[in-house]
Short mmCIF file of C-alpha atoms in Angstrom, two decimals:
data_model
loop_
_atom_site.label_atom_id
_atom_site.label_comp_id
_atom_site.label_asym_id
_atom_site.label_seq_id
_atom_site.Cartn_x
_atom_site.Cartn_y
_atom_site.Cartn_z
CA UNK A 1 0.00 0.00 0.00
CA UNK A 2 1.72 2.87 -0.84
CA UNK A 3 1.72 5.79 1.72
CA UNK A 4 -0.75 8.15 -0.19
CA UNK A 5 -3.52 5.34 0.45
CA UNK A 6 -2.12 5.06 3.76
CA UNK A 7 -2.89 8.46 4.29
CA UNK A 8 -5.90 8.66 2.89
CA UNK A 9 -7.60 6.04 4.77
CA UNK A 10 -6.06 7.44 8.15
CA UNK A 11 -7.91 10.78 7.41
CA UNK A 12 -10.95 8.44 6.83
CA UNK A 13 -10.56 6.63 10.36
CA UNK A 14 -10.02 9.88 12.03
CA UNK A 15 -13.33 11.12 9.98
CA UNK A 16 -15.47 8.03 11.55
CA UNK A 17 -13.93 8.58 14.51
CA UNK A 18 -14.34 12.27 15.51
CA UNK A 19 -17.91 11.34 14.38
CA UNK A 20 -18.58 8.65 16.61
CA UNK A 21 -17.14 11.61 19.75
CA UNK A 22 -19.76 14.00 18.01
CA UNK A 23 -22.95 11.69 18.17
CA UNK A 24 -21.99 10.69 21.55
CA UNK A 25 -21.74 14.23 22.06
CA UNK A 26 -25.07 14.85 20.66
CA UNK A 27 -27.07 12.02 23.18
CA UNK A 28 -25.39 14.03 25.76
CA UNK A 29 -27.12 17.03 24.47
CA UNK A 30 -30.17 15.98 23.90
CA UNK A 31 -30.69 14.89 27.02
CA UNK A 32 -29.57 17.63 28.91
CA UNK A 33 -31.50 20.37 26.80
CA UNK A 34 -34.84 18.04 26.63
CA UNK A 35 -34.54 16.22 30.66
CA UNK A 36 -36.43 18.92 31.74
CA UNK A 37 -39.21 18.07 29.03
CA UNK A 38 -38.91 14.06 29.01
CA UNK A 39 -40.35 14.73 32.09
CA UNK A 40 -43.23 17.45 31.97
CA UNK A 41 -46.52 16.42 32.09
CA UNK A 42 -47.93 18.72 29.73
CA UNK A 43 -45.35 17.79 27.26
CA UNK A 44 -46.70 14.20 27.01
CA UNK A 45 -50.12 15.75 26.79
CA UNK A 46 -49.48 17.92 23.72
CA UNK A 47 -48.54 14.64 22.26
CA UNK A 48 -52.01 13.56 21.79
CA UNK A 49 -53.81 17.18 22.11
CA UNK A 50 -52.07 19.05 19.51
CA UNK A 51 -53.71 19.45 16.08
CA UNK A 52 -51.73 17.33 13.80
CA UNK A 53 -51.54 19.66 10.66
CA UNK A 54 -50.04 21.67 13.39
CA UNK A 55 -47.37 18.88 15.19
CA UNK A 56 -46.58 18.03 11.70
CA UNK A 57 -45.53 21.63 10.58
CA UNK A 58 -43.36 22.15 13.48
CA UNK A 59 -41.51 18.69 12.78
CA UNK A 60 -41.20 20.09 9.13
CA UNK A 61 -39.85 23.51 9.90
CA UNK A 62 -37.65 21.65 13.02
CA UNK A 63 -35.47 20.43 9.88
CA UNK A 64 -34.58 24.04 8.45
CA UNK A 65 -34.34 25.09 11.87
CA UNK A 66 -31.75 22.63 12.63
CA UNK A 67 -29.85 22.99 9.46
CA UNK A 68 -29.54 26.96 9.88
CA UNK A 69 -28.03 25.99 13.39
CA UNK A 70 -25.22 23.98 11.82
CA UNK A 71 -24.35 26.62 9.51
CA UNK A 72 -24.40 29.36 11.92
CA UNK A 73 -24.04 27.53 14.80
CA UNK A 74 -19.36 27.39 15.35
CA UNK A 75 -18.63 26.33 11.72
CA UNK A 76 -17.75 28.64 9.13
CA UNK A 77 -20.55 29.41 6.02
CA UNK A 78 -18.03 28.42 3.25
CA UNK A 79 -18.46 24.52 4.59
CA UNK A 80 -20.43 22.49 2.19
CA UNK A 81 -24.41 23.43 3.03
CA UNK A 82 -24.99 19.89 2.44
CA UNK A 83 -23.10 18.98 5.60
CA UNK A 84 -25.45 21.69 7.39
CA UNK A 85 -28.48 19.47 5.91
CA UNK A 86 -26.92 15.79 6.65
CA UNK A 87 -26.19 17.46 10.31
CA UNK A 88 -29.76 18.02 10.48
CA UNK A 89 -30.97 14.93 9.86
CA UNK A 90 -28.33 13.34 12.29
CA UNK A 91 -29.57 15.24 15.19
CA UNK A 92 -33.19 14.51 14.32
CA UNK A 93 -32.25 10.57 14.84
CA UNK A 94 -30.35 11.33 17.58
CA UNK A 95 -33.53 13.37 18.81
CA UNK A 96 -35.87 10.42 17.81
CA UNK A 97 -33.20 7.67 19.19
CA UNK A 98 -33.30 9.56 22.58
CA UNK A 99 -37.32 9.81 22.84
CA UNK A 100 -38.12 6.45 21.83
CA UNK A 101 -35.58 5.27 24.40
CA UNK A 102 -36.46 7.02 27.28
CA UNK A 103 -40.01 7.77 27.11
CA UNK A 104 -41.19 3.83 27.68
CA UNK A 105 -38.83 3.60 30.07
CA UNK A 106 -40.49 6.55 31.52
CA UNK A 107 -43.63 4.72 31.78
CA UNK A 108 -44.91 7.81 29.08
CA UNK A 109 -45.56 5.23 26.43
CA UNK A 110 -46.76 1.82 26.58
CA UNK A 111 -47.98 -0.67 23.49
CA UNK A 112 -51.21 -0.91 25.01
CA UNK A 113 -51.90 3.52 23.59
CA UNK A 114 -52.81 4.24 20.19
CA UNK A 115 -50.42 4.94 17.46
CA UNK A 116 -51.43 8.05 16.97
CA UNK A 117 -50.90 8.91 20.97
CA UNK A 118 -47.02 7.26 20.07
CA UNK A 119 -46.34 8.86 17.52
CA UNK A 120 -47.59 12.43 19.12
CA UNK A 121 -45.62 11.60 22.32
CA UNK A 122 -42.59 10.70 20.50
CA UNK A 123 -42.45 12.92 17.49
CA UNK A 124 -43.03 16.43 19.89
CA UNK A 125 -40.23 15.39 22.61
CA UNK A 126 -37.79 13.61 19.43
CA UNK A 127 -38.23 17.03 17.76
CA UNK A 128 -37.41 19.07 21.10
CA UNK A 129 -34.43 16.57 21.84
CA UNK A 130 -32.53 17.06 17.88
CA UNK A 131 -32.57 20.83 19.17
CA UNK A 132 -30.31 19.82 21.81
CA UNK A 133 -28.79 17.55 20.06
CA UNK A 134 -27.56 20.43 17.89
CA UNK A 135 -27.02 22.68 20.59
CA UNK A 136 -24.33 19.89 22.25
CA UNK A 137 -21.64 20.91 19.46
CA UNK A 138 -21.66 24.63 20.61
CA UNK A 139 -22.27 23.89 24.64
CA UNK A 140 -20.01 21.41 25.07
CA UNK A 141 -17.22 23.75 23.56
CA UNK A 142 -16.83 23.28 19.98
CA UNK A 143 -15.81 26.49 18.36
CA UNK A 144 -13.38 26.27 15.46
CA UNK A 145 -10.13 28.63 16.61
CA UNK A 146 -10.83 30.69 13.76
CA UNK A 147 -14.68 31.82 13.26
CA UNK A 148 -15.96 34.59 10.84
CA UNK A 149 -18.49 36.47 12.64
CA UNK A 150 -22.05 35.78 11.39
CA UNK A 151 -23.78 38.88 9.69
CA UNK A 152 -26.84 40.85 11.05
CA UNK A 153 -29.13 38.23 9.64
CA UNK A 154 -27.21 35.25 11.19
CA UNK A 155 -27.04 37.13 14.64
CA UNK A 156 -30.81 37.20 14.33
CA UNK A 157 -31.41 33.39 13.07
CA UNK A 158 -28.63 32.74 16.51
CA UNK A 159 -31.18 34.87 18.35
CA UNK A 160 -34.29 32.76 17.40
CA UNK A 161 -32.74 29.42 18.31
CA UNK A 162 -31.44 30.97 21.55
CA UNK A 163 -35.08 32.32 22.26
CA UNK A 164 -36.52 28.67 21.27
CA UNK A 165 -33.53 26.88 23.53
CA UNK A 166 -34.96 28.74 26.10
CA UNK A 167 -38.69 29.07 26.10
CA UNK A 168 -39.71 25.35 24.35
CA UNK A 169 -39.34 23.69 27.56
CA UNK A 170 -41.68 26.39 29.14
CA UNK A 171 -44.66 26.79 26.79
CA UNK A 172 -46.18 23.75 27.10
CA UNK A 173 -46.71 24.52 30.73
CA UNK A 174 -50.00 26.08 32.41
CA UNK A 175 -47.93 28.07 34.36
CA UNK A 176 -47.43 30.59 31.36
CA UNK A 177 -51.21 31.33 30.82
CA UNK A 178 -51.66 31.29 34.94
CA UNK A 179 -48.94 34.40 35.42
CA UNK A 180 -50.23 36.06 32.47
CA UNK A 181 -54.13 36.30 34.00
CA UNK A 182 -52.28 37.01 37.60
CA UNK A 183 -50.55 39.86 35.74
CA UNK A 184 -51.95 43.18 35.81
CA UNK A 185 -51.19 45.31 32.99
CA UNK A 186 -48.88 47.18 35.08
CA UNK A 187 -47.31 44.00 35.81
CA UNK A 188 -46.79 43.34 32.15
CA UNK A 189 -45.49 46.37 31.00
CA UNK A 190 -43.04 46.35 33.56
CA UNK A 191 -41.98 42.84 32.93
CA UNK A 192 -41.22 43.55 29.21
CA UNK A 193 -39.56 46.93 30.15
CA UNK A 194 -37.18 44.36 32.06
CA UNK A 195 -36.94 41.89 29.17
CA UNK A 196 -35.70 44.77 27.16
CA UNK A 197 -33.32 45.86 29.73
CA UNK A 198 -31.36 42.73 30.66
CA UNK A 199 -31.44 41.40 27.30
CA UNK A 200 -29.24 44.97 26.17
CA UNK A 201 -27.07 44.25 28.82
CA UNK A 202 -26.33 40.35 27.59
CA UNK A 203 -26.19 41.73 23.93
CA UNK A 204 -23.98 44.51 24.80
CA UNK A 205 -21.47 42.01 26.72
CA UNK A 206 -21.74 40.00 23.56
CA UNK A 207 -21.23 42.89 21.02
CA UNK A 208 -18.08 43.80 23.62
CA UNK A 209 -16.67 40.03 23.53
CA UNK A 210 -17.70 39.22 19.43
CA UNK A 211 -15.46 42.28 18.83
CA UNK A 212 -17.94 43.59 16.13
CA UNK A 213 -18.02 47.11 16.04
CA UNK A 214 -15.97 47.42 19.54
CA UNK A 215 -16.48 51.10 21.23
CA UNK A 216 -18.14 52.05 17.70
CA UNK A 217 -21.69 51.61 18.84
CA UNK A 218 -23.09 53.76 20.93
CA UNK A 219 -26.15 52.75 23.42
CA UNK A 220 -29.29 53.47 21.07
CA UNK A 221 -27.70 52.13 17.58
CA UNK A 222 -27.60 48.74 19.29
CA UNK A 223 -30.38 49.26 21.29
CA UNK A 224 -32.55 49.65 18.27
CA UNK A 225 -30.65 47.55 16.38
CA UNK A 226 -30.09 44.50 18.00
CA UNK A 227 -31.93 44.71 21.16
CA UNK A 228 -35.46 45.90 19.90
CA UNK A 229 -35.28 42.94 16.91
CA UNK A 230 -34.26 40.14 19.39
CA UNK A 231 -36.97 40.91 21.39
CA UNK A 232 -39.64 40.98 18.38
CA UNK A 233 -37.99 37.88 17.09
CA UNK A 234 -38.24 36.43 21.14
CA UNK A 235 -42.35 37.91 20.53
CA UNK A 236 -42.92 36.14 17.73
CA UNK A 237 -41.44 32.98 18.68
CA UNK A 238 -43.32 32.77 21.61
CA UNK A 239 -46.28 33.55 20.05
CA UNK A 240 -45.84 30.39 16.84
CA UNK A 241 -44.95 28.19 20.01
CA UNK A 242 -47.56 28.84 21.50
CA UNK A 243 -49.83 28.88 18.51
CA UNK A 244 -48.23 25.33 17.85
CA UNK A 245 -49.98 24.05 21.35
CA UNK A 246 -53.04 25.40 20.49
CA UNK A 247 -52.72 28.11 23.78
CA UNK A 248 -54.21 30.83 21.61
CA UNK A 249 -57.69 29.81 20.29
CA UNK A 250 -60.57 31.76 21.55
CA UNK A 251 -58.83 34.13 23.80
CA UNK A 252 -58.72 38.26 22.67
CA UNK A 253 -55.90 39.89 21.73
CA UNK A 254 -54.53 41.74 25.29
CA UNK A 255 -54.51 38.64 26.44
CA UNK A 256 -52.85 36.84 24.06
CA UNK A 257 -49.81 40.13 24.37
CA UNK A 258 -50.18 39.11 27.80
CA UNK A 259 -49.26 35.04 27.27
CA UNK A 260 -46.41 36.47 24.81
CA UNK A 261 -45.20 38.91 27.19
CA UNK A 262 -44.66 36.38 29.82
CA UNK A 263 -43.11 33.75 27.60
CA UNK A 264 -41.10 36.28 25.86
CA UNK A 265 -39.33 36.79 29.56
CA UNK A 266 -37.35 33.03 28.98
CA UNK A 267 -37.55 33.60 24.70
CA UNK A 268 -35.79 37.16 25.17
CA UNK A 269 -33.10 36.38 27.74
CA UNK A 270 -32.37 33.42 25.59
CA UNK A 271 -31.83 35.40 22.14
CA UNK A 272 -29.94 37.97 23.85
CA UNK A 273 -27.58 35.38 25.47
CA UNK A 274 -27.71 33.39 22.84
CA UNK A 275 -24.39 34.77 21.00
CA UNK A 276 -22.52 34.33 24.73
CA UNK A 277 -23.22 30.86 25.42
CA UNK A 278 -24.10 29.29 21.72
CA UNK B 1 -22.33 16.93 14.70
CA UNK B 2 -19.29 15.79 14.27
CA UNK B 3 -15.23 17.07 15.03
CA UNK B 4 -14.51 18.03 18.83
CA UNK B 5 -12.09 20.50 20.05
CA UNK B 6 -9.40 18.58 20.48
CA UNK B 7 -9.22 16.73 17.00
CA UNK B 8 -8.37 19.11 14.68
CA UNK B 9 -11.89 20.78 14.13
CA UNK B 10 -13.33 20.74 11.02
CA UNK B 11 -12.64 24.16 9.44
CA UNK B 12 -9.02 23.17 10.01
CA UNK B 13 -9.26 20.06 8.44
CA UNK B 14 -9.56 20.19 4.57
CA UNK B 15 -12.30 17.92 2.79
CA UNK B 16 -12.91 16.85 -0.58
CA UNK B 17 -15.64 19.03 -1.14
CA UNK B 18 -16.88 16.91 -4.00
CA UNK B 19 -20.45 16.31 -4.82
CA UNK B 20 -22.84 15.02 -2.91
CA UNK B 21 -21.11 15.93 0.57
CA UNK B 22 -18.36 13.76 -0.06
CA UNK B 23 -16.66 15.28 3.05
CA UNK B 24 -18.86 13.70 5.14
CA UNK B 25 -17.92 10.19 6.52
CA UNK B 26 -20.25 7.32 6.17
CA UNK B 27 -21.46 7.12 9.65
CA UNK B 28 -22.46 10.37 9.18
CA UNK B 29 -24.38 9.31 5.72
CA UNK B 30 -25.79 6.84 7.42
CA UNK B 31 -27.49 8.19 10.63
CA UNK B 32 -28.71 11.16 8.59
CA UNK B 33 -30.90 8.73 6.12
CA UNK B 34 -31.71 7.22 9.57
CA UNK B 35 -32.72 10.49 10.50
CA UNK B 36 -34.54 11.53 6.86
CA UNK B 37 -36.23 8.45 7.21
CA UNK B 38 -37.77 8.78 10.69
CA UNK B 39 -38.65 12.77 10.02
CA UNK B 40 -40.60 11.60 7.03
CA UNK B 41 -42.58 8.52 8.71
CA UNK B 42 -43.55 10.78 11.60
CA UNK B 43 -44.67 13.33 9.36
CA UNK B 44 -46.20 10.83 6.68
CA UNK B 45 -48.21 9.35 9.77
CA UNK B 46 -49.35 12.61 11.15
CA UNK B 47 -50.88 13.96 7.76
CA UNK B 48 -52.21 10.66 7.30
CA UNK B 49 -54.17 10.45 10.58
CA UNK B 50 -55.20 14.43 10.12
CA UNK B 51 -56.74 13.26 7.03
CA UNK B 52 -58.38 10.45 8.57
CA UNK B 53 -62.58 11.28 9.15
CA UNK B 54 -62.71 13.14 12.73
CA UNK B 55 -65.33 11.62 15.08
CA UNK B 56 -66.25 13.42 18.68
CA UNK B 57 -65.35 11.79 21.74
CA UNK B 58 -67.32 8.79 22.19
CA UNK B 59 -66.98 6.97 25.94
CA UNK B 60 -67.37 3.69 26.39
CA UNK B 61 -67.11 2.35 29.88
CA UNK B 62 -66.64 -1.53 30.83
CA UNK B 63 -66.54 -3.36 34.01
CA UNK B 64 -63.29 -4.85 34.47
CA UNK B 65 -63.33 -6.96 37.09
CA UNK B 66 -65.22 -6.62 40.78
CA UNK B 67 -63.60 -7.70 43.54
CA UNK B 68 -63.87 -7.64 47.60
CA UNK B 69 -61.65 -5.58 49.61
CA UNK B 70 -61.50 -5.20 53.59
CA UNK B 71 -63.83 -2.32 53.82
CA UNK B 72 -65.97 -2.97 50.50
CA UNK B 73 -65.73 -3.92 47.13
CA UNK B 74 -63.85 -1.94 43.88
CA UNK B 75 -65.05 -2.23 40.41
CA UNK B 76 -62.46 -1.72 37.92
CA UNK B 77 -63.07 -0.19 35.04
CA UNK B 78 -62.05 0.45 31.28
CA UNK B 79 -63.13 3.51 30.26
CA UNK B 80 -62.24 3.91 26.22
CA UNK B 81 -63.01 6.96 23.74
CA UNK B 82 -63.83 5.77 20.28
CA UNK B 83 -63.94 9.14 18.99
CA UNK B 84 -60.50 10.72 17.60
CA UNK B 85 -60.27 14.12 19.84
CA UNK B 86 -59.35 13.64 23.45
CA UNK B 87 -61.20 14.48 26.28
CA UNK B 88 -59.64 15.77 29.58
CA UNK B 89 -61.02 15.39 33.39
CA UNK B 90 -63.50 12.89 32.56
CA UNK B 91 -65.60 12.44 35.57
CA UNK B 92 -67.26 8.67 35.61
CA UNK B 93 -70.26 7.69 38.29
CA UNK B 94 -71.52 4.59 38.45
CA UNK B 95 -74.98 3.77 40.81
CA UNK B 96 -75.87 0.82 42.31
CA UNK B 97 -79.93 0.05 42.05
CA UNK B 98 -82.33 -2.23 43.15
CA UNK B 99 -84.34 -4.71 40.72
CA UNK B 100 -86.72 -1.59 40.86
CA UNK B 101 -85.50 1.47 40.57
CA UNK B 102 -83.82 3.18 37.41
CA UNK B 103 -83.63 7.05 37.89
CA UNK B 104 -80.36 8.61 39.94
CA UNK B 105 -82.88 9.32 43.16
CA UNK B 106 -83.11 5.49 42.90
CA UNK B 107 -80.16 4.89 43.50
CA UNK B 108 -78.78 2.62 46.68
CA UNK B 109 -75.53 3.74 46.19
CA UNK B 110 -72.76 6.20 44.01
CA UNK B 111 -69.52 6.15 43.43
CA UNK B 112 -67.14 8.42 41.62
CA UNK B 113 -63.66 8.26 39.87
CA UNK B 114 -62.28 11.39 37.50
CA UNK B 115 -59.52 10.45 34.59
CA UNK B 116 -57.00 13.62 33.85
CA UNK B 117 -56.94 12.56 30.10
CA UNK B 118 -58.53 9.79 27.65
CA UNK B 119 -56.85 10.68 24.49
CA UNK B 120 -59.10 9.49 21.01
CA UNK B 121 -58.78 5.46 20.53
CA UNK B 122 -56.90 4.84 23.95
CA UNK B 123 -57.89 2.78 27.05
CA UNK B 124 -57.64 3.99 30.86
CA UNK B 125 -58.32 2.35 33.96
CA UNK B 126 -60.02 3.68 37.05
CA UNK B 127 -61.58 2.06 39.79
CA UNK B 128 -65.29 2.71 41.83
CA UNK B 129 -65.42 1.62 45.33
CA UNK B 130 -68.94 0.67 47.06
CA UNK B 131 -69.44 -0.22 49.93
CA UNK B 132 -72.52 -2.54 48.88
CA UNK B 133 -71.41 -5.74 46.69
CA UNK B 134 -72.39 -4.50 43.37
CA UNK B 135 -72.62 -8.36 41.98
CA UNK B 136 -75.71 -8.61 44.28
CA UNK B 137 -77.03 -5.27 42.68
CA UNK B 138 -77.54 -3.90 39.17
CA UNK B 139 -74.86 -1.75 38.49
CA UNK B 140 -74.94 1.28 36.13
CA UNK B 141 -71.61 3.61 34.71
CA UNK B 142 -72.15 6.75 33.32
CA UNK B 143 -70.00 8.92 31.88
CA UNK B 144 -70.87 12.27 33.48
CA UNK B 145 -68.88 14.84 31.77
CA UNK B 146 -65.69 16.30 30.72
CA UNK B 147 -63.55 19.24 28.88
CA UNK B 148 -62.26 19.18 25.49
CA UNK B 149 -58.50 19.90 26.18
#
């Protein structure tokens, strides 16, 4: 064999290998990021209340979702988009491996349910756990040493997935709708007054330590800039998760500003730290 | 997923960047079909129950077996929804009645058991406890009333 080949197939076993580290990686991520919602009641529940058009859409858009992560997520944008895509579809069996492991084991699923109850259960918790599975690369440190900053737009698709990391495992819970009616408007205003606030401090910390624009911009160009977006995009993600579990129907529109307010609290602290910790 | 931080990562490491992802190692290939594939059944499955003809909860409730206990008897029961929507804090009563009698206010005895959720073709237990043997009675179940979740 001459040493070219040699070479060659070394690279290849290294390849397999650092691949085998990443999906083991990836278990580890999913199950830290989607513990918390393996084992929520209301979780399960969605799994066989949601509307299905519904469930379905949010597995379909989880794959996009998951993809834009890879690209933006550590690795620089002139890898291969393909690679983005296969990524995607590895952390959605990692996701899938993870639910259908530990949810009978849980004592969430059983053969005696429905398929359609299974397949709920499974597909809503497999489609939270591929987030984490995604997330696992960037938590548990893997940042290339050299890494072109993202532009505006990919600081805003970082954003969403931060805001997502951190409010999917709170939607499905009552206890968003239950602070929202304890809320008085006061109560509201004030909380997304607060939102605002600590999420320009994380963003300006992250501005200071992502070097972009260092001592250039000055409090209101960022405020408006980056601050006021995240928070819309941390809005309007809580408001198509919560959408997704079928918390809006029938209720006016205050109120529904009111559910979005509350759950934009966790979505907006999570897109503004998103850049720090992702 | 794939390269950690202390193999050299992969925007140091150089790949054919032929077609079809050729950087990519087989594993990799591999679990991502896996991945493809499961995405597309869970999806396929979902559209093809949505499309499936709705029906409104329907509750069927069976005795499962009666049996004596120190202070009484408990009837176990199946309670099943043959409708496709689930129904949430379904509240179950089932009256005990002489040969005679028929209405509620005829009633020897009641007994009542909720269920948090009985989602659309599943199966739940619960069990009624009387203190009169209900073999030596005629037994009724109703299904009394719930929320749609």
């Amino acid at each position: 064999m001459s040493t070219a080949q040699a070479r060659v197939r070394q690279r290849r076993q290294q390849t397999e290998g650092r691949f085998l580290a990443g999906l083991t990686r990836a278990f580890g991520g999913a199950m830290l990021f989607a513990v918390p919602t393996l084992m929520t009641m209301e979780v399960w529940q969605f799994g066989f209340i949601m509307d299905e058009l519904r469930l379905a859409l949010m597995l379909a858009l989880t794959v996009p979702l998951l993809a834009g992560f890879s690209y933006f997520g550590g690795f620089q944008p002139t890898i291969d988009w393909r690679e983005d895509v296969i990524d995607a579809f590895v952390a959605y069996a990692v996701g899938f491996v993870t639910a259908v492991a530990l949810l009978p084991l849980l004592g969430v699923i059983d053969t005696r349910m429905p398929a359609s109850e299974i397949v709920g259960k499974v597909s809503l918790q497999a489609s939270i756990c591929s987030i984490g599975a995604m997330l696992a690369r960037s938590q548990f440190g893997e940042h290339p040493p050299e890494q072109d900053e993202p532009d505006f737009g990919g600081h805003m698709f970082i954003a969403l997935i931060g805001a997502l990391a951190l409010s999917l495992n709170i939607a499905p819970t009552e206890e968003v709708l239950l602070l929202a009616h304890m809320m008085g408007p006061r109560q509201l205003v004030g909380l997304a007054v607060l939102t605002l606030l600590l999420m320009h401090a994380l963003m300006y910390a992250a501005e200071f330590r992502g070097q972009l624009e260092r001592g250039e911009a000055s409090f209101w160009s960022l405020f408006v800039r980056s601050t006021v977006v995240a928070y819309v995009i941390a809005l309007l993600v809580s408001l198509v998760i919560l959408w997704s579990f079928g918390r809006l129907e029938g209720d006016p529109f205050e109120v529904v500003l009111g559910y979005a307010i509350v759950l934009g609290f966790p979505a907006g602290i999570g897109a503004a730290a998103a850049r720090l910790i992702l | 997923v794939s390269a950690g931080r202390d193999g050299p990562g992969r925007a140091a490491a150089p790949r054919p960047t032929g077609i079809n992802g050729a950087g990519a190692p087989l594993g990799e290939w591999l679990v991502g079909a896996l991945g493809l594939v499961l995405l597309l059944a869970a999806i396929g499955f979902l559209l093809w129950h949505a499309m499936q003809p709705s029906r409104p909860p329907s509750i069927e409730l069976q005795v499962d077996y009666i049996a004596e206990q120190r202070h009484g008897y408990m009837v176990r029961i199946n309670a099943r929804n043959d409708g496709t929507r689930p129904v949430a804090e379904l509240q179950i009563r089932g009256l005990l009645f002489n040969a005679a009698g028929d209405s509620d206010g005829d009633a020897l005895e009641t007994a009542e058991a909720s269920l948090d959720y009985l989602p659309g073709g599943s199966t739940r237990r619960g069990v009624l406890l009387f203190e009169r043997d209900p073999r030596q009675h005629r037994l009724r179940l109703r299904a009394v009333g719930y929320h749609e979740p």
